[in-house]
Coordinates of C-alpha atoms (C1' of nucleotides) in Angstrom, one line a residue:
Chain R
M19 CA -27.5 -78.5 -12.7
S20 CA -24.3 -77.2 -13.9
V21 CA -23.6 -73.7 -13.0
N22 CA -19.9 -72.7 -13.7
V23 CA -20.1 -72.8 -17.5
T24 CA -17.0 -70.6 -17.2
S25 CA -13.6 -70.8 -17.4
I26 CA -11.5 -69.1 -15.2
A27 CA -9.6 -67.5 -18.0
R28 CA -12.9 -66.1 -19.5
E29 CA -14.1 -64.9 -16.2
I30 CA -10.8 -63.2 -16.1
C31 CA -11.2 -61.6 -19.7
D32 CA -14.7 -60.3 -18.9
R33 CA -14.3 -58.6 -15.7
I34 CA -11.0 -56.4 -17.2
E35 CA -13.4 -56.0 -20.2
R36 CA -16.2 -54.8 -18.1
Q37 CA -13.8 -52.2 -16.5
I38 CA -12.6 -51.3 -19.7
I39 CA -15.8 -50.6 -21.2
E40 CA -17.2 -49.0 -17.8
G41 CA -14.1 -46.6 -18.4
S42 CA -12.4 -47.5 -15.0
L43 CA -9.5 -48.6 -17.2
L44 CA -8.8 -45.8 -19.6
P45 CA -7.4 -45.9 -23.1
D46 CA -3.4 -46.0 -22.9
E47 CA -3.6 -46.7 -19.3
Q48 CA -1.2 -49.6 -18.3
I49 CA -2.8 -53.1 -17.1
P50 CA -1.2 -54.2 -13.9
S51 CA 1.4 -56.9 -14.9
E52 CA 0.6 -60.6 -15.2
R53 CA 2.0 -61.8 -12.0
Q54 CA 0.1 -59.1 -10.3
L55 CA -3.0 -60.1 -11.8
A56 CA -2.3 -63.6 -11.0
A57 CA -2.2 -63.1 -7.6
R58 CA -5.0 -60.4 -7.2
F59 CA -7.6 -63.1 -9.0
G60 CA -5.8 -66.0 -7.0
A61 CA -4.9 -67.9 -10.5
S62 CA -1.9 -69.2 -12.4
R63 CA -0.1 -66.8 -14.6
A64 CA -1.1 -69.2 -17.3
V65 CA -4.7 -68.5 -16.8
V66 CA -3.9 -64.9 -16.8
R67 CA -2.1 -64.9 -20.0
E68 CA -4.9 -66.6 -21.9
A69 CA -7.5 -64.2 -20.5
L70 CA -5.2 -61.6 -22.2
R71 CA -5.1 -63.1 -25.2
E72 CA -8.5 -63.2 -25.5
L73 CA -8.4 -59.4 -24.8
Q74 CA -6.0 -59.0 -27.5
G75 CA -8.1 -61.1 -29.9
R76 CA -11.0 -58.6 -29.2
G77 CA -9.0 -55.6 -30.2
L78 CA -9.2 -54.3 -26.3
I79 CA -5.5 -54.5 -25.2
E80 CA -2.3 -54.4 -27.1
T81 CA 0.9 -56.3 -25.2
R82 CA 4.2 -55.2 -25.7
H83 CA 7.3 -57.7 -24.8
G84 CA 9.2 -56.3 -21.6
R85 CA 6.7 -53.4 -21.2
G86 CA 3.7 -54.6 -20.6
S87 CA -0.4 -54.9 -21.6
F88 CA -2.4 -51.5 -22.0
V89 CA -5.9 -50.4 -23.1
S90 CA -6.1 -49.9 -26.7
Q91 CA -7.6 -46.5 -28.0
M92 CA -11.0 -47.1 -29.6
V93 CA -11.4 -43.8 -31.1
P94 CA -15.5 -43.7 -31.9
E95 CA -15.4 -41.7 -34.8
P96 CA -12.9 -38.9 -35.7
E97 CA -14.5 -37.7 -39.1
E98 CA -17.6 -37.6 -37.7
D99 CA -16.5 -35.2 -35.3
S100 CA -14.3 -33.2 -37.2
R101 CA -17.4 -33.0 -39.7
L102 CA -19.5 -31.4 -36.7
L103 CA -16.5 -29.2 -35.8
R104 CA -16.1 -27.7 -39.2
L105 CA -19.8 -27.1 -39.0
I106 CA -19.3 -25.1 -35.8
A107 CA -16.6 -23.3 -37.1
G108 CA -19.0 -21.8 -39.3
Y109 CA -21.7 -21.3 -36.6
P110 CA -20.4 -20.6 -33.4
S111 CA -23.9 -20.4 -31.7
T112 CA -23.8 -24.1 -31.9
L113 CA -21.6 -24.0 -29.0
Y114 CA -24.7 -23.0 -27.3
D115 CA -26.6 -26.3 -28.8
L116 CA -23.8 -28.1 -27.5
L117 CA -24.2 -26.4 -24.0
E118 CA -27.7 -27.4 -23.8
V119 CA -26.9 -30.9 -24.2
R120 CA -24.4 -30.6 -21.6
E121 CA -26.6 -29.5 -19.1
Q122 CA -28.7 -32.6 -19.5
L123 CA -25.8 -35.1 -19.7
E124 CA -23.6 -33.8 -16.9
G125 CA -26.5 -33.1 -14.7
Q126 CA -27.2 -37.2 -15.6
A127 CA -23.7 -37.7 -15.0
A128 CA -23.0 -36.1 -11.8
C129 CA -26.4 -37.6 -10.4
L130 CA -25.1 -40.9 -11.3
A131 CA -21.9 -40.4 -10.0
A132 CA -23.2 -39.3 -6.7
E133 CA -24.8 -42.8 -6.8
R134 CA -22.3 -45.2 -7.9
A135 CA -18.6 -43.4 -7.4
N136 CA -16.2 -45.9 -5.3
Q137 CA -13.2 -45.0 -3.8
R138 CA -11.0 -45.0 -6.8
D139 CA -13.4 -42.5 -8.7
R140 CA -13.7 -40.3 -5.6
Y141 CA -9.8 -40.3 -5.6
F142 CA -9.6 -39.2 -9.4
I143 CA -12.5 -36.7 -9.1
T144 CA -10.6 -35.3 -5.8
K145 CA -7.3 -35.2 -7.5
A146 CA -8.7 -33.3 -10.5
F147 CA -10.8 -30.9 -8.3
E148 CA -7.8 -29.9 -6.3
Q149 CA -5.6 -29.5 -9.5
M150 CA -8.1 -27.4 -10.8
N151 CA -8.0 -25.0 -8.1
A152 CA -4.2 -25.2 -7.6
A153 CA -3.5 -23.9 -11.4
D154 CA -4.2 -20.2 -12.6
P155 CA -7.5 -19.9 -13.2
R156 CA -6.9 -18.4 -16.5
S157 CA -5.2 -21.1 -18.3
N158 CA -6.8 -24.0 -16.6
A159 CA -9.1 -25.3 -19.5
R160 CA -8.1 -28.6 -19.6
L161 CA -7.8 -29.4 -15.9
D162 CA -11.7 -27.7 -15.8
H163 CA -12.5 -30.2 -18.8
A164 CA -10.5 -33.1 -16.8
F165 CA -12.7 -32.3 -13.6
H166 CA -15.8 -32.8 -15.5
L167 CA -14.6 -35.7 -17.1
A168 CA -13.6 -37.6 -13.6
I169 CA -17.5 -37.1 -12.7
V170 CA -18.9 -38.3 -15.9
E171 CA -16.5 -41.6 -15.6
A172 CA -17.6 -42.0 -11.8
S173 CA -21.1 -42.3 -13.3
H174 CA -20.2 -45.8 -14.3
N175 CA -22.5 -45.7 -17.6
P176 CA -20.7 -46.7 -20.4
V177 CA -23.3 -45.2 -23.0
L178 CA -22.5 -41.6 -20.9
V179 CA -19.0 -42.0 -21.2
H180 CA -18.9 -43.1 -24.9
V181 CA -21.0 -39.8 -25.7
L182 CA -19.1 -37.2 -23.9
S183 CA -15.5 -38.5 -24.9
S184 CA -16.9 -38.5 -28.7
L185 CA -17.8 -35.2 -27.9
K186 CA -14.4 -33.9 -26.3
N187 CA -13.1 -31.4 -28.6
L188 CA -16.4 -29.8 -29.0
M189 CA -16.2 -30.1 -24.8
L190 CA -13.0 -28.3 -24.9
M191 CA -14.3 -25.7 -27.0
T192 CA -17.1 -24.8 -24.4
V193 CA -14.7 -25.0 -21.3
R194 CA -12.2 -23.0 -23.0
A195 CA -14.7 -20.5 -24.1
S196 CA -16.1 -20.4 -20.5
V197 CA -12.3 -20.1 -18.9
A198 CA -11.2 -17.5 -21.6
N199 CA -14.4 -15.2 -21.6
L200 CA -15.8 -15.7 -17.6
N201 CA -12.8 -16.4 -15.7
P202 CA -10.7 -13.2 -16.0
R203 CA -14.1 -11.5 -14.8
E204 CA -13.3 -12.2 -10.8
A205 CA -17.6 -12.0 -10.4
F206 CA -17.5 -14.9 -12.4
R207 CA -14.6 -16.8 -11.8
Q208 CA -15.7 -16.7 -7.9
Q209 CA -19.1 -18.0 -8.8
I210 CA -17.8 -20.8 -11.1
A211 CA -15.7 -21.9 -8.4
R212 CA -18.5 -21.9 -6.0
Q213 CA -20.4 -24.0 -8.7
H214 CA -17.3 -26.3 -9.0
Q215 CA -17.4 -27.0 -5.1
R216 CA -21.1 -27.2 -5.0
I217 CA -20.8 -30.2 -7.7
Y218 CA -18.0 -31.7 -6.0
R219 CA -19.1 -31.7 -2.8
A220 CA -22.4 -33.2 -3.7
V221 CA -20.8 -35.9 -5.6
L222 CA -18.6 -37.1 -3.0
A223 CA -21.5 -36.6 -0.4
G224 CA -23.8 -39.1 -2.5
Q225 CA -26.4 -36.2 -2.9
A226 CA -27.4 -37.2 -6.1
K227 CA -30.2 -34.6 -6.7
A228 CA -28.4 -32.2 -5.1
A229 CA -25.3 -33.0 -7.8
K230 CA -27.7 -33.1 -10.7
R231 CA -29.1 -29.7 -9.7
A232 CA -25.6 -28.4 -9.4
A233 CA -24.2 -29.6 -12.3
M234 CA -26.8 -28.4 -14.9
A235 CA -27.0 -24.9 -13.1
H236 CA -23.2 -24.7 -13.8
V237 CA -23.6 -25.2 -17.5
R238 CA -26.7 -23.3 -17.9
F239 CA -24.7 -20.5 -15.9
V240 CA -21.8 -20.8 -18.2
G241 CA -24.1 -20.6 -21.1
E242 CA -26.2 -17.8 -19.8
S243 CA -23.4 -15.6 -18.8
I244 CA -21.4 -16.1 -22.1
R245 CA -24.8 -15.2 -24.0
Q246 CA -25.2 -12.1 -21.9
L247 CA -21.7 -11.2 -22.4
E248 CA -22.3 -11.1 -26.1
A249 CA -25.4 -9.2 -25.9
E250 CA -23.9 -6.6 -23.7
G251 CA -21.5 -6.2 -26.7
H252 CA -18.3 -7.8 -25.5
K253 CA -16.2 -9.6 -27.7
V254 CA -16.6 -13.1 -27.1
I255 CA -13.4 -15.3 -27.6
W256 CA -14.0 -18.8 -29.1
I257 CA -11.1 -21.1 -29.2
N258 CA -10.8 -24.0 -31.9
P259 CA -9.2 -26.8 -30.2
Q260 CA -6.2 -27.0 -32.5
Q261 CA -5.1 -30.5 -31.5
T262 CA -5.1 -32.2 -28.0
P263 CA -2.0 -30.7 -26.8
D264 CA 0.6 -31.5 -24.1
H265 CA 0.0 -35.1 -22.8
H266 CA 2.2 -34.5 -19.9
T267 CA 0.3 -36.9 -17.8
Chain F
M6 CA 16.7 -54.7 -38.4
S7 CA 14.6 -56.7 -36.2
V8 CA 11.6 -58.0 -38.1
N9 CA 10.4 -61.0 -36.1
V10 CA 8.1 -58.9 -33.5
T11 CA 5.5 -61.4 -33.8
S12 CA 5.3 -64.1 -30.8
I13 CA 4.9 -67.6 -31.8
A14 CA 1.9 -68.0 -30.4
R15 CA 0.4 -65.0 -32.7
E16 CA 2.0 -66.6 -35.5
I17 CA 0.1 -69.8 -34.9
C18 CA -3.1 -67.9 -34.5
D19 CA -2.8 -66.0 -37.5
R20 CA -2.1 -69.2 -39.6
I21 CA -5.3 -71.2 -38.3
E22 CA -7.2 -67.9 -38.9
R23 CA -5.9 -67.7 -42.6
Q24 CA -6.7 -71.2 -42.9
I25 CA -10.4 -70.7 -42.0
I26 CA -10.8 -67.5 -44.3
E27 CA -9.2 -69.4 -47.1
G28 CA -11.9 -72.0 -46.6
S29 CA -9.2 -74.7 -45.6
L30 CA -11.4 -75.1 -42.1
L31 CA -14.9 -74.8 -43.0
P32 CA -17.6 -73.9 -40.4
D33 CA -18.6 -76.2 -37.8
E34 CA -15.4 -78.0 -38.5
Q35 CA -13.3 -79.4 -35.8
I36 CA -10.1 -78.2 -35.3
P37 CA -7.1 -80.9 -34.3
S38 CA -6.7 -81.1 -30.7
E39 CA -4.1 -78.9 -29.0
R40 CA -1.8 -81.5 -28.2
Q41 CA -1.8 -82.2 -31.8
L42 CA -1.5 -78.6 -32.8
A43 CA 1.3 -78.5 -30.6
A44 CA 3.1 -81.5 -32.0
R45 CA 2.5 -79.7 -35.6
F46 CA 3.8 -76.5 -35.0
G47 CA 6.5 -77.9 -32.7
A48 CA 5.2 -75.2 -29.7
S49 CA 4.4 -76.1 -26.2
R50 CA 0.7 -76.8 -25.3
A51 CA 0.5 -73.3 -23.5
V52 CA 1.5 -71.1 -26.4
V53 CA -1.3 -73.2 -28.8
R54 CA -3.9 -72.6 -26.1
E55 CA -3.0 -68.9 -26.4
A56 CA -3.3 -69.2 -30.0
L57 CA -6.8 -70.6 -29.6
R58 CA -7.8 -67.8 -27.0
E59 CA -6.8 -65.4 -29.2
L60 CA -9.2 -66.8 -31.8
Q61 CA -11.9 -67.0 -29.5
G62 CA -11.2 -63.5 -28.7
R63 CA -11.8 -62.9 -32.7
G64 CA -14.7 -64.9 -32.9
L65 CA -13.6 -67.2 -35.2
I66 CA -13.8 -70.4 -33.1
E67 CA -15.5 -71.7 -30.3
T68 CA -14.2 -74.4 -27.7
R69 CA -16.0 -76.8 -25.5
H70 CA -14.7 -78.6 -22.4
G71 CA -14.1 -82.2 -23.3
R72 CA -14.9 -81.7 -27.0
G73 CA -12.5 -79.5 -28.8
S74 CA -12.5 -76.3 -30.7
F75 CA -14.7 -75.8 -33.5
V76 CA -15.2 -73.1 -36.4
S77 CA -17.5 -70.5 -35.9
Q78 CA -20.4 -70.0 -38.0
M79 CA -20.1 -66.3 -39.2
V80 CA -21.0 -63.7 -41.4
P81 CA -18.2 -63.0 -43.9
E82 CA -17.7 -59.8 -42.2
P83 CA -21.0 -57.9 -40.4
E84 CA -19.3 -54.4 -41.8
E85 CA -17.4 -53.0 -38.9
D86 CA -19.5 -51.2 -37.2
S87 CA -17.7 -49.3 -34.2
R88 CA -16.1 -51.9 -32.2
L89 CA -17.2 -50.1 -29.2
L90 CA -20.6 -50.1 -30.4
R91 CA -20.7 -53.7 -30.8
L92 CA -18.9 -54.3 -27.5
I93 CA -21.4 -52.5 -25.5
A94 CA -24.3 -54.1 -27.3
G95 CA -22.9 -57.6 -25.9
Y96 CA -24.1 -56.7 -22.3
P97 CA -27.7 -56.4 -22.3
S98 CA -27.3 -54.3 -18.9
T99 CA -26.0 -51.5 -21.1
L100 CA -29.3 -50.8 -22.4
Y101 CA -30.6 -49.4 -19.3
D102 CA -27.7 -47.3 -19.2
L103 CA -28.7 -46.2 -22.9
L104 CA -32.0 -45.9 -21.4
E105 CA -31.0 -43.5 -18.9
V106 CA -29.3 -41.2 -21.1
R107 CA -31.8 -41.2 -23.8
E108 CA -34.0 -40.2 -21.0
Q109 CA -32.4 -37.0 -20.7
L110 CA -31.3 -36.6 -24.6
E111 CA -35.0 -37.3 -25.8
G112 CA -36.5 -35.0 -23.3
Q113 CA -34.3 -32.3 -24.1
A114 CA -34.9 -33.0 -27.8
A115 CA -39.1 -32.8 -27.5
C116 CA -38.7 -29.6 -25.3
L117 CA -36.5 -28.0 -27.9
A118 CA -38.9 -29.3 -30.7
A119 CA -42.0 -27.9 -28.9
E120 CA -40.2 -24.8 -29.1
R121 CA -38.5 -24.7 -32.5
A122 CA -40.4 -27.1 -35.0
N123 CA -41.3 -25.4 -38.6
Q124 CA -44.1 -26.3 -40.7
R125 CA -41.8 -28.8 -42.3
D126 CA -40.7 -30.2 -39.0
R127 CA -44.2 -30.6 -38.0
Y128 CA -45.1 -32.0 -41.0
F129 CA -42.8 -35.1 -40.8
I130 CA -43.4 -35.6 -37.1
T131 CA -47.0 -35.7 -38.1
K132 CA -46.4 -38.2 -40.8
A133 CA -43.9 -40.5 -38.6
F134 CA -46.8 -40.3 -36.3
E135 CA -49.3 -41.7 -38.5
Q136 CA -47.4 -44.2 -39.7
M137 CA -46.4 -45.7 -36.4
N138 CA -49.9 -45.9 -35.6
A139 CA -51.2 -47.5 -38.5
A140 CA -48.5 -50.3 -38.3
D141 CA -48.9 -53.5 -36.4
P142 CA -47.8 -52.4 -33.0
R143 CA -45.8 -55.8 -33.0
S144 CA -43.5 -55.0 -35.6
N145 CA -43.4 -51.1 -35.8
A146 CA -39.7 -50.7 -34.2
R147 CA -38.3 -48.7 -37.0
L148 CA -41.6 -46.7 -37.4
D149 CA -41.5 -46.1 -33.6
H150 CA -37.6 -45.3 -34.0
A151 CA -38.3 -42.9 -37.0
F152 CA -41.0 -40.9 -35.0
H153 CA -38.4 -40.4 -31.9
L154 CA -36.0 -39.2 -34.6
A155 CA -38.4 -36.8 -36.4
I156 CA -38.6 -35.0 -33.1
V157 CA -34.8 -35.1 -32.2
E158 CA -34.3 -33.5 -35.7
A159 CA -36.9 -30.9 -35.1
S160 CA -34.9 -29.7 -32.1
H161 CA -32.9 -27.8 -34.6
N162 CA -29.7 -28.6 -32.3
P163 CA -27.1 -29.9 -34.6
V164 CA -25.4 -31.6 -31.7
L165 CA -28.3 -33.4 -30.2
V166 CA -28.8 -34.9 -34.0
H167 CA -25.4 -36.1 -34.0
V168 CA -25.1 -37.6 -30.8
L169 CA -28.5 -39.6 -30.8
S170 CA -27.8 -40.3 -34.6
S171 CA -24.1 -42.1 -33.5
L172 CA -26.2 -44.2 -31.2
K173 CA -28.7 -45.3 -33.7
N174 CA -28.0 -48.8 -33.5
L175 CA -28.1 -48.8 -29.9
M176 CA -31.2 -46.6 -29.9
L177 CA -32.5 -49.3 -32.2
M178 CA -32.1 -52.2 -29.8
T179 CA -33.6 -50.1 -27.0
V180 CA -36.8 -49.3 -29.3
R181 CA -36.9 -53.1 -30.3
A182 CA -36.6 -54.3 -26.8
S183 CA -39.5 -52.3 -25.9
V184 CA -41.8 -53.2 -29.1
A185 CA -41.0 -56.8 -29.1
N186 CA -41.3 -57.1 -24.9
L187 CA -44.0 -54.4 -24.1
N188 CA -46.3 -53.9 -27.1
P189 CA -47.6 -57.6 -27.0
R190 CA -49.0 -56.8 -23.9
E191 CA -52.1 -54.7 -24.4
A192 CA -51.9 -52.9 -21.1
F193 CA -48.3 -51.6 -21.9
R194 CA -49.2 -51.3 -25.5
Q195 CA -51.8 -48.9 -25.0
Q196 CA -50.1 -47.1 -22.2
I197 CA -47.0 -46.6 -24.7
A198 CA -49.5 -45.5 -27.4
R199 CA -50.9 -42.8 -25.0
Q200 CA -47.4 -41.4 -24.2
H201 CA -46.8 -41.4 -27.9
Q202 CA -49.8 -39.3 -28.5
R203 CA -49.0 -36.9 -25.8
I204 CA -45.2 -36.2 -26.8
Y205 CA -46.7 -35.8 -30.0
R206 CA -49.5 -33.2 -29.1
A207 CA -47.1 -31.2 -26.3
V208 CA -44.6 -30.9 -29.5
L209 CA -47.0 -29.6 -32.1
A210 CA -49.1 -27.4 -29.7
G211 CA -45.7 -25.6 -28.9
Q212 CA -45.8 -26.5 -25.3
A213 CA -42.1 -27.3 -24.3
K214 CA -42.0 -28.3 -20.7
A215 CA -45.2 -30.8 -21.2
A216 CA -43.2 -32.2 -24.0
K217 CA -40.3 -32.6 -22.1
R218 CA -42.1 -34.4 -19.0
A219 CA -43.9 -36.4 -21.7
A220 CA -40.7 -37.7 -23.3
M221 CA -38.8 -38.1 -20.1
A222 CA -41.8 -40.1 -18.8
H223 CA -42.3 -42.5 -21.7
V224 CA -38.4 -43.3 -21.9
R225 CA -38.6 -44.0 -18.1
F226 CA -41.7 -45.9 -18.4
V227 CA -40.0 -48.2 -21.0
G228 CA -36.9 -48.8 -18.6
E229 CA -38.8 -49.7 -15.8
S230 CA -41.5 -51.5 -17.6
I231 CA -38.7 -54.1 -19.1
R232 CA -36.9 -54.0 -15.6
Q233 CA -40.0 -55.0 -14.0
L234 CA -40.7 -57.6 -16.6
E235 CA -37.2 -58.6 -16.0
A236 CA -37.5 -58.6 -12.3
E237 CA -41.1 -60.7 -12.5
G238 CA -39.3 -63.5 -14.3
H239 CA -40.3 -63.0 -17.6
K240 CA -38.0 -63.7 -20.4
V241 CA -36.8 -60.3 -21.7
I242 CA -36.0 -60.2 -25.4
W243 CA -32.7 -58.1 -26.6
I244 CA -32.2 -57.8 -29.9
N245 CA -29.0 -57.6 -31.3
P246 CA -28.4 -55.0 -34.4
Q247 CA -27.0 -57.5 -36.6
Q248 CA -27.6 -55.6 -39.7
T249 CA -30.3 -52.7 -40.4
P250 CA -32.5 -54.9 -41.7
D251 CA -35.0 -54.5 -44.9
H252 CA -34.3 -51.1 -46.1
H253 CA -37.4 -51.4 -48.5
T254 CA -37.9 -47.7 -48.0
Chain A
dC20 C1' 28.1 -35.3 -13.7
dC21 C1' 27.6 -39.5 -17.2
dA22 C1' 28.1 -43.5 -19.1
dT23 C1' 27.9 -48.4 -18.2
dA24 C1' 26.7 -52.4 -15.8
dA25 C1' 23.9 -55.0 -12.9
dA26 C1' 19.6 -55.9 -11.0
dA27 C1' 14.4 -55.7 -11.2
dC28 C1' 11.1 -55.5 -13.7
dT29 C1' 7.9 -57.0 -18.1
dG30 C1' 6.1 -60.5 -21.3
dG31 C1' 7.2 -65.3 -24.3
dT32 C1' 8.1 -70.0 -23.9
dC33 C1' 8.6 -74.3 -22.2
dA34 C1' 8.2 -78.8 -19.6
dG35 C1' 5.0 -82.0 -17.1
dA36 C1' 1.9 -82.7 -14.0
dC37 C1' -3.0 -83.5 -12.6
dC38 C1' -8.0 -82.0 -12.7
dA39 C1' -12.4 -82.3 -15.1
dG40 C1' -15.8 -83.2 -18.8
dT41 C1' -16.9 -86.3 -23.1
dG42 C1' -18.0 -90.3 -25.3
dG43 C1' -17.0 -94.6 -26.9
dT44 C1' -15.9 -99.7 -25.5
dG45 C1' -16.8 -103.9 -23.6
dC46 C1' -18.8 -106.5 -20.1
dT47 C1' -22.6 -107.3 -16.9
dT48 C1' -27.2 -107.4 -15.7
dT49 C1' -31.7 -108.3 -16.9
Chain G
dA3 C1' -30.9 -109.0 -27.0
dA4 C1' -31.4 -104.9 -24.5
dA5 C1' -30.3 -101.8 -21.0
dG6 C1' -27.3 -100.3 -17.6
dC7 C1' -22.9 -99.5 -16.0
dA8 C1' -17.7 -99.0 -15.4
dC9 C1' -13.6 -98.2 -17.4
dC10 C1' -10.6 -96.0 -20.5
dA11 C1' -9.0 -93.1 -23.9
dC12 C1' -9.9 -89.0 -25.5
dT13 C1' -10.6 -83.9 -25.0
dG14 C1' -9.8 -79.1 -23.0
dG15 C1' -8.7 -76.4 -18.1
dT16 C1' -5.7 -75.4 -14.8
dC17 C1' -1.2 -75.4 -12.0
dT18 C1' 4.0 -75.1 -11.0
dG19 C1' 8.3 -73.7 -11.5
dA20 C1' 11.7 -72.9 -14.4
dC21 C1' 14.2 -70.3 -17.7
dC22 C1' 14.6 -66.7 -22.0
dA23 C1' 14.2 -62.1 -23.8
dG24 C1' 12.8 -57.3 -24.1
dT25 C1' 12.6 -52.6 -21.1
dT26 C1' 13.3 -49.9 -17.4
dT27 C1' 15.7 -48.5 -13.4
dT28 C1' 19.2 -48.9 -10.2
dA29 C1' 23.7 -48.6 -8.5
dT30 C1' 28.4 -48.5 -9.8
dG31 C1' 32.3 -46.7 -11.7
dG32 C1' 34.8 -43.4 -14.3

DNA sequence: CCATAAAACTGGTCAGACCAGTGGTGCTTT
DNA sequence: AAAGCACCACTGGTCTGACCAGTTTTATGG
């Protein structure tokens, strides 16, 4: 019985592919150098190069002489996204629809993240969490979003990552709406900070059910709060995502 | 002006690719050995191997140890579906990830559909439900999917509709997997029929919570059943959405 | 302080060696 | 003559170590 049908190069290729699909390696992120990969996998550089070549053929990475290899941008469907965006521009109420969906998906993401997050995930979640708290509460929409995204990626569910990243711009709208309308009011701000902390702790503690509850409660709270403000006659601010600004990683 | 950005390996890869596309190299035809190619192109064998690896990544050739490399059999251009989706579709385990997401989204959809469905929605849901039941239980994947879709549309949540329709091909895979593996076993088939009926009745009766419970239970049941079959050593059938077949509406 | 040269990266290519499957050729055995 | 077997000439798979060629960082000299 032959068992090892797979060549070393193919194995390395598949492992890296998996990391890309799962989201452990993000678009535009640099892949370790060939020599490093060779050392890590205990293989020769030639084999690593073949693995990377195959990934190039699959369109997953791009390699530049003297620079390195980088994960390709595989934008799901930009034109669909924009169509939906236009629709929503006309009907702000759609944002509530999105919040409904977010409640489910982020709840699921938090649940899975609590179960599956590895050390790297925990590091990024912690980093995002701390950056978000350190920033000015009135202008941290992007950091707020990054925190939520870090949790989604920690779920290691590629479908979830794909869906939520395809809704990135819409997500940013809801997050911005939350930040712009709720954070300036001290009571809301504190409440939201507590909710974030609850999510953070539950995920890092590996408490799946608690994480799910916290995440769903958080999203629902945002939606209901904004709805309430609107009902009370307050002017609710919806901010369109002009572009994806400042990429100052 | 530097023009030659192309590596030797890439150049060889492209030349062979052109031959395959032009038809100079026919499907199943054997490609000259690496050593021959190296001599012909005046390059080292390592470079030739990298070129062949890239062709493998592009799915144009297949290589067998001790035999040689052969041109793949392939459909002219199986319509560039989202590369990411096709990529994900290559990993059967991803289907479980999708089922996790489906459980949340379809639960939500059923919930909203029960609350919001109007007469027109009810008509379409009923029609889809009856068609599904009337069809051969072993070959009604498309109708099964249509039933679920009708409920999603009745949710009147454009975000939900958008997300689930963007996952159409993947959804079809899970539905097909369910139909192909579960329906032939009478016990499963009856169980699933009951679940469908429960969803149907709850939605039409406007019982939101019950509809949500039923839909989530249904999706979870499918996932767990397939997982169980797999664990018991049964051969589980995953059907790739090569094309969207017979559109004979 | 800034421009420039040198060093320390990165990927790209080469040569030659050896291992590991595959299949044919011809000899031995039955 | 037919079956078996060892051998050999292929095939791809991997390794090593060297060197070339872009890029980025660092140190150096003005």
